[in-house]
mmCIF file of C-alpha atoms in Angstrom:
data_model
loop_
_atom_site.group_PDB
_atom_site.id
_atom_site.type_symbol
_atom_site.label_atom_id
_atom_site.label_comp_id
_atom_site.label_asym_id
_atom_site.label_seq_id
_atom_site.Cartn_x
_atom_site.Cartn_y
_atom_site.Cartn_z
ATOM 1 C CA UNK A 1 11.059 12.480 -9.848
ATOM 2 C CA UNK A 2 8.583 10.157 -8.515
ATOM 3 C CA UNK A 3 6.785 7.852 -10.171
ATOM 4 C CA UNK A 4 4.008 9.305 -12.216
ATOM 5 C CA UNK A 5 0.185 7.796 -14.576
ATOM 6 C CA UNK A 6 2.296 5.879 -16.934
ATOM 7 C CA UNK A 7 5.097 4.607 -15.336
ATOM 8 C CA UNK A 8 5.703 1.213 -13.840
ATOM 9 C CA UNK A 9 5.858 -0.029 -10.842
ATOM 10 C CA UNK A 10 9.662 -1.306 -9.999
ATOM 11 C CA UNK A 11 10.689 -4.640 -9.821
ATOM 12 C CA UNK A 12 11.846 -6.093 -6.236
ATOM 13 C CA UNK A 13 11.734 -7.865 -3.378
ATOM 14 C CA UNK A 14 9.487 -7.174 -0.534
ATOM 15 C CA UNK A 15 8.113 -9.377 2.441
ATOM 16 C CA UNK A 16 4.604 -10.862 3.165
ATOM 17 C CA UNK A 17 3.859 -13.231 5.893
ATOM 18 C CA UNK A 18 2.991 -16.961 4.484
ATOM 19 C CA UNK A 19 1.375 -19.549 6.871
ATOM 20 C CA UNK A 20 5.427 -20.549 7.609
ATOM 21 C CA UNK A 21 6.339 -17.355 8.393
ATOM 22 C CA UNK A 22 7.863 -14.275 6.235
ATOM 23 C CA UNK A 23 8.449 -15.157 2.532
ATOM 24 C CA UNK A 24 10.073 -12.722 -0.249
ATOM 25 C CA UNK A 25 7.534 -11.621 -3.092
ATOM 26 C CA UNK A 26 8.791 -9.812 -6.267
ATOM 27 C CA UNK A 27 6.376 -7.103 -6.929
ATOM 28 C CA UNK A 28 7.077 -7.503 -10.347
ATOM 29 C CA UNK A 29 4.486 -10.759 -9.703
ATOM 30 C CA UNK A 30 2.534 -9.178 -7.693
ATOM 31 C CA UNK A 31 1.182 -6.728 -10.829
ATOM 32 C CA UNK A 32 1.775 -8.718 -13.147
ATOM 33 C CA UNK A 33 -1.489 -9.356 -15.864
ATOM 34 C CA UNK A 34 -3.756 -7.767 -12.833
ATOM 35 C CA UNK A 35 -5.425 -4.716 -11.917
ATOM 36 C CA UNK A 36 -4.360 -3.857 -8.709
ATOM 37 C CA UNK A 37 -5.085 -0.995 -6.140
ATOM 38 C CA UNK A 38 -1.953 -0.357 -3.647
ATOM 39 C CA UNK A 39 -2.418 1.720 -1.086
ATOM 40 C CA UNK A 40 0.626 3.252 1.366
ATOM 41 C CA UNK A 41 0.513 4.222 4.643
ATOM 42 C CA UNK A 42 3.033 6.165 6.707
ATOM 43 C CA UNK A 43 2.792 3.192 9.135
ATOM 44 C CA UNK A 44 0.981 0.310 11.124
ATOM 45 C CA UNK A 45 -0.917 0.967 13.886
ATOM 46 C CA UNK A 46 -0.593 4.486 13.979
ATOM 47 C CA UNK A 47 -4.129 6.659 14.362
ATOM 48 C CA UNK A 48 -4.743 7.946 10.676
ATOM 49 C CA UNK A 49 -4.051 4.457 9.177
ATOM 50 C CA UNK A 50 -5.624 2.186 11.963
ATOM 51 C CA UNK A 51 -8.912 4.227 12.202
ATOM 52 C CA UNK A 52 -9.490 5.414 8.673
ATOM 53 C CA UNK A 53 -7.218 4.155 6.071
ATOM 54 C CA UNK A 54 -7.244 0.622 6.405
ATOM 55 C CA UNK A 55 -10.673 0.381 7.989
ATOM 56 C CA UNK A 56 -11.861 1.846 4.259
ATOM 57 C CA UNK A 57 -10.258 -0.663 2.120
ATOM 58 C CA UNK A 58 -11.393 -3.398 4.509
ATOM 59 C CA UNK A 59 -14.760 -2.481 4.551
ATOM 60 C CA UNK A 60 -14.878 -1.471 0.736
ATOM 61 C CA UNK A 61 -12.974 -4.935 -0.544
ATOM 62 C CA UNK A 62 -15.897 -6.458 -2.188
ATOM 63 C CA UNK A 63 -16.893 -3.437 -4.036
ATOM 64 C CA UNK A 64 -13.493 -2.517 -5.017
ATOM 65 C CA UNK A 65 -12.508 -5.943 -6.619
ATOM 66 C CA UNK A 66 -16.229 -6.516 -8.634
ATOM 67 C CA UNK A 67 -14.906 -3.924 -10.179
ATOM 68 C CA UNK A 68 -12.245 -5.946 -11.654
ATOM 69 C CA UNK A 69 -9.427 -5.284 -9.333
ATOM 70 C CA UNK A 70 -7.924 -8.744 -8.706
ATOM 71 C CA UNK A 71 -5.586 -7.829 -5.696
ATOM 72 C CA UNK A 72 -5.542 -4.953 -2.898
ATOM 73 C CA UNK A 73 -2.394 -4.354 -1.840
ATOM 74 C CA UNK A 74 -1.169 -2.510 1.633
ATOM 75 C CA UNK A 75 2.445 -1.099 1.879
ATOM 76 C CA UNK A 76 3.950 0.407 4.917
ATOM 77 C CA UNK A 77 7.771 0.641 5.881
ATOM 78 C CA UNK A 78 7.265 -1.567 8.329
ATOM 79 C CA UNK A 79 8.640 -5.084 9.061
ATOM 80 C CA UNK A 80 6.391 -8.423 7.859
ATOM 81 C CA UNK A 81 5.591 -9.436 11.398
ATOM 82 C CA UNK A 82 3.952 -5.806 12.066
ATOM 83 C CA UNK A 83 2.490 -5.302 8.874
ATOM 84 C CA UNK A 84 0.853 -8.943 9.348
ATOM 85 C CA UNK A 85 -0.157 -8.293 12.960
ATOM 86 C CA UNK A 86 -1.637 -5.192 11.765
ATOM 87 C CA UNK A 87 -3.719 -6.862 9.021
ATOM 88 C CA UNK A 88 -4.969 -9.183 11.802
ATOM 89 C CA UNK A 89 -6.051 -6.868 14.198
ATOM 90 C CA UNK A 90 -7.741 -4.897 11.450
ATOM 91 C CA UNK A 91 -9.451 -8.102 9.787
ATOM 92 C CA UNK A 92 -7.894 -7.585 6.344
ATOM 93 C CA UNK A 93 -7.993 -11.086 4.897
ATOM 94 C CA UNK A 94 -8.657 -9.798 1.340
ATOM 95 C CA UNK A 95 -5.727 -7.207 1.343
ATOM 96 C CA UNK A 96 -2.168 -8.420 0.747
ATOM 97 C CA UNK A 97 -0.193 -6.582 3.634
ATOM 98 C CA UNK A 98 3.025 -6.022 1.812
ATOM 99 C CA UNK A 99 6.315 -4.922 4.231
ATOM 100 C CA UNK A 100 8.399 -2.537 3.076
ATOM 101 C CA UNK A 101 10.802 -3.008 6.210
ATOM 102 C CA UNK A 102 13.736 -0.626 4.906
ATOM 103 C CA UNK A 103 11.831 1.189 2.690
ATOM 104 C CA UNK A 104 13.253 0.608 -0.356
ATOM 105 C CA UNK A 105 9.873 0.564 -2.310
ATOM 106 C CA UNK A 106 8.817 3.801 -1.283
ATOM 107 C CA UNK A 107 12.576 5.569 -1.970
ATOM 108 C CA UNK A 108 12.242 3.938 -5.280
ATOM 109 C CA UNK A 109 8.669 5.130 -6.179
ATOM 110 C CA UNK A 110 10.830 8.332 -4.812
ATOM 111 C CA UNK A 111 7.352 8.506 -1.887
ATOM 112 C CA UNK A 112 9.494 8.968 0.776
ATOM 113 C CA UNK A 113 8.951 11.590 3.728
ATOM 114 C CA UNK A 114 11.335 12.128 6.513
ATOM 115 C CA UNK A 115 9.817 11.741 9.883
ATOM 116 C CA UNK A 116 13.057 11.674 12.087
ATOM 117 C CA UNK A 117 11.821 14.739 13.715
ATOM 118 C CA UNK A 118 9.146 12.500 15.419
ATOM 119 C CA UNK A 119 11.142 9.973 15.715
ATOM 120 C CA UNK A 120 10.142 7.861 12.782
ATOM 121 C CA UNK A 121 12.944 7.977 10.283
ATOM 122 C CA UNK A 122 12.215 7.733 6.718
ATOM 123 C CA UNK A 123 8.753 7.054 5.917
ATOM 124 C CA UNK A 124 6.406 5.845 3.317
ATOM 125 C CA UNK A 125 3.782 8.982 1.924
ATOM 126 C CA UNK A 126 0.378 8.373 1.694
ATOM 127 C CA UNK A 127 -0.920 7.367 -1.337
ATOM 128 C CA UNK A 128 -3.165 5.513 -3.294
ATOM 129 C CA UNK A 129 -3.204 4.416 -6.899
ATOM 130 C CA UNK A 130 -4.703 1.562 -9.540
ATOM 131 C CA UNK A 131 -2.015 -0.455 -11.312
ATOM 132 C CA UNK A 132 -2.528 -2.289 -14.314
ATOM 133 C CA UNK A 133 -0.408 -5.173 -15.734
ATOM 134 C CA UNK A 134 2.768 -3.376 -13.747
ATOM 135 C CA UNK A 135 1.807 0.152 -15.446
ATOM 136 C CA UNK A 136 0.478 2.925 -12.856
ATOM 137 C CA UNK A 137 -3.151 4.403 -14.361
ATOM 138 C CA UNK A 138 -3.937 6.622 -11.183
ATOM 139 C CA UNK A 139 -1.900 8.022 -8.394
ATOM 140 C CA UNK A 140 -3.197 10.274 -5.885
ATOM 141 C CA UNK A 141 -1.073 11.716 -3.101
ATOM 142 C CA UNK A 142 -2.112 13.234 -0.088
ATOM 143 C CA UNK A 143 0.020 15.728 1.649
ATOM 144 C CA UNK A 144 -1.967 15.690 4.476
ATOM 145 C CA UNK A 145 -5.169 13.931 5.705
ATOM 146 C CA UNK A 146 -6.741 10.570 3.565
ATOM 147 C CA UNK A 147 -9.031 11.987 1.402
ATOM 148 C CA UNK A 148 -7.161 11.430 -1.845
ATOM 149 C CA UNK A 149 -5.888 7.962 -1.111
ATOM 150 C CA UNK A 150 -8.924 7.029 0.578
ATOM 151 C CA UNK A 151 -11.048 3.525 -0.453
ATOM 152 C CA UNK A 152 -14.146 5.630 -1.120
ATOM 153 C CA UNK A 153 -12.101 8.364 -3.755
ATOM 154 C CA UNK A 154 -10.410 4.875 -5.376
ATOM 155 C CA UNK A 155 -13.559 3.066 -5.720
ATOM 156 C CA UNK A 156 -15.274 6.243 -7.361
ATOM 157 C CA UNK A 157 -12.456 6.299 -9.920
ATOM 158 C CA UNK A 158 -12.343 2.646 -11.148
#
């Protein structure tokens, strides 16, 4: 079952990029004592999440965290060096662009959707959802489109 309001987000090792290149974060850290918003996206630099999904949370940053969200986090299975050129060519400085690279985060938040027809192989879903202190207190899927997971429905519900 995936993960649902209540439960918390699993312990493990992803990739960011550091200013030496990729390092290993344990997302157990990551939410850790914060609020946090994560947002996934089925991957970089593809139309829905380079034109709309990202864009939002970049342009909404500074309304999203005064109201008390300490970190925005970005997940796509992708590796660290796309998920960190993608940040750069979007001009995400305030959101942590988190790489999933084999997905293992999104098969064990069981958010997984299988895009081999289209040549994509396994796939984060799209979702959004606030996390505090490790412990999930929204989640919002969307099966299609971004209106669920978007930065505008997030920022209405915190």
């Amino acid at each position: 079952m995936a993960i649902q309001t209540g439960d918390r987000i699993p312990a493990m090792e992803l990739q960011v990029m550091g200013a030496n290149g990729p390092e290993k974060v344990n997302t157990g850290d990551l939410f850790a004592g914060k609020k946090v918003v994560l947002f996934a996206v089925p991957g970089a630099f593809t139309p829905g999440c380079s034109k709309t999904h990202l864009p939002g949370y970049v342009v909404h940053a500074d309304k999203i965290k005064a109201k008390g969200v300490d970190s925005i986090i970005c997940t796509s299975v992708n590796d660290v060096f796309v998920m960190d050129a993608w940040g750069k060519a979007q001009n995400a400085e305030e959101i942590i662009m988190l790489a999933d690279g084999l997905g293992e985060f999104a098969k064990a938040l069981e958010l997984t959707q299988d895009r081999t027809a289209a040549q994509l192989g396994i796939r984060s879903q799209r979702y959004a959802m606030i996390v505090n202190d490790g412990t999930v207190e929204l989640l919002n899927v969307d099966s299609q489109g971004i209106d669920k997971s978007s930065a505008e429905t997030i920022l209405a519900a915190l």
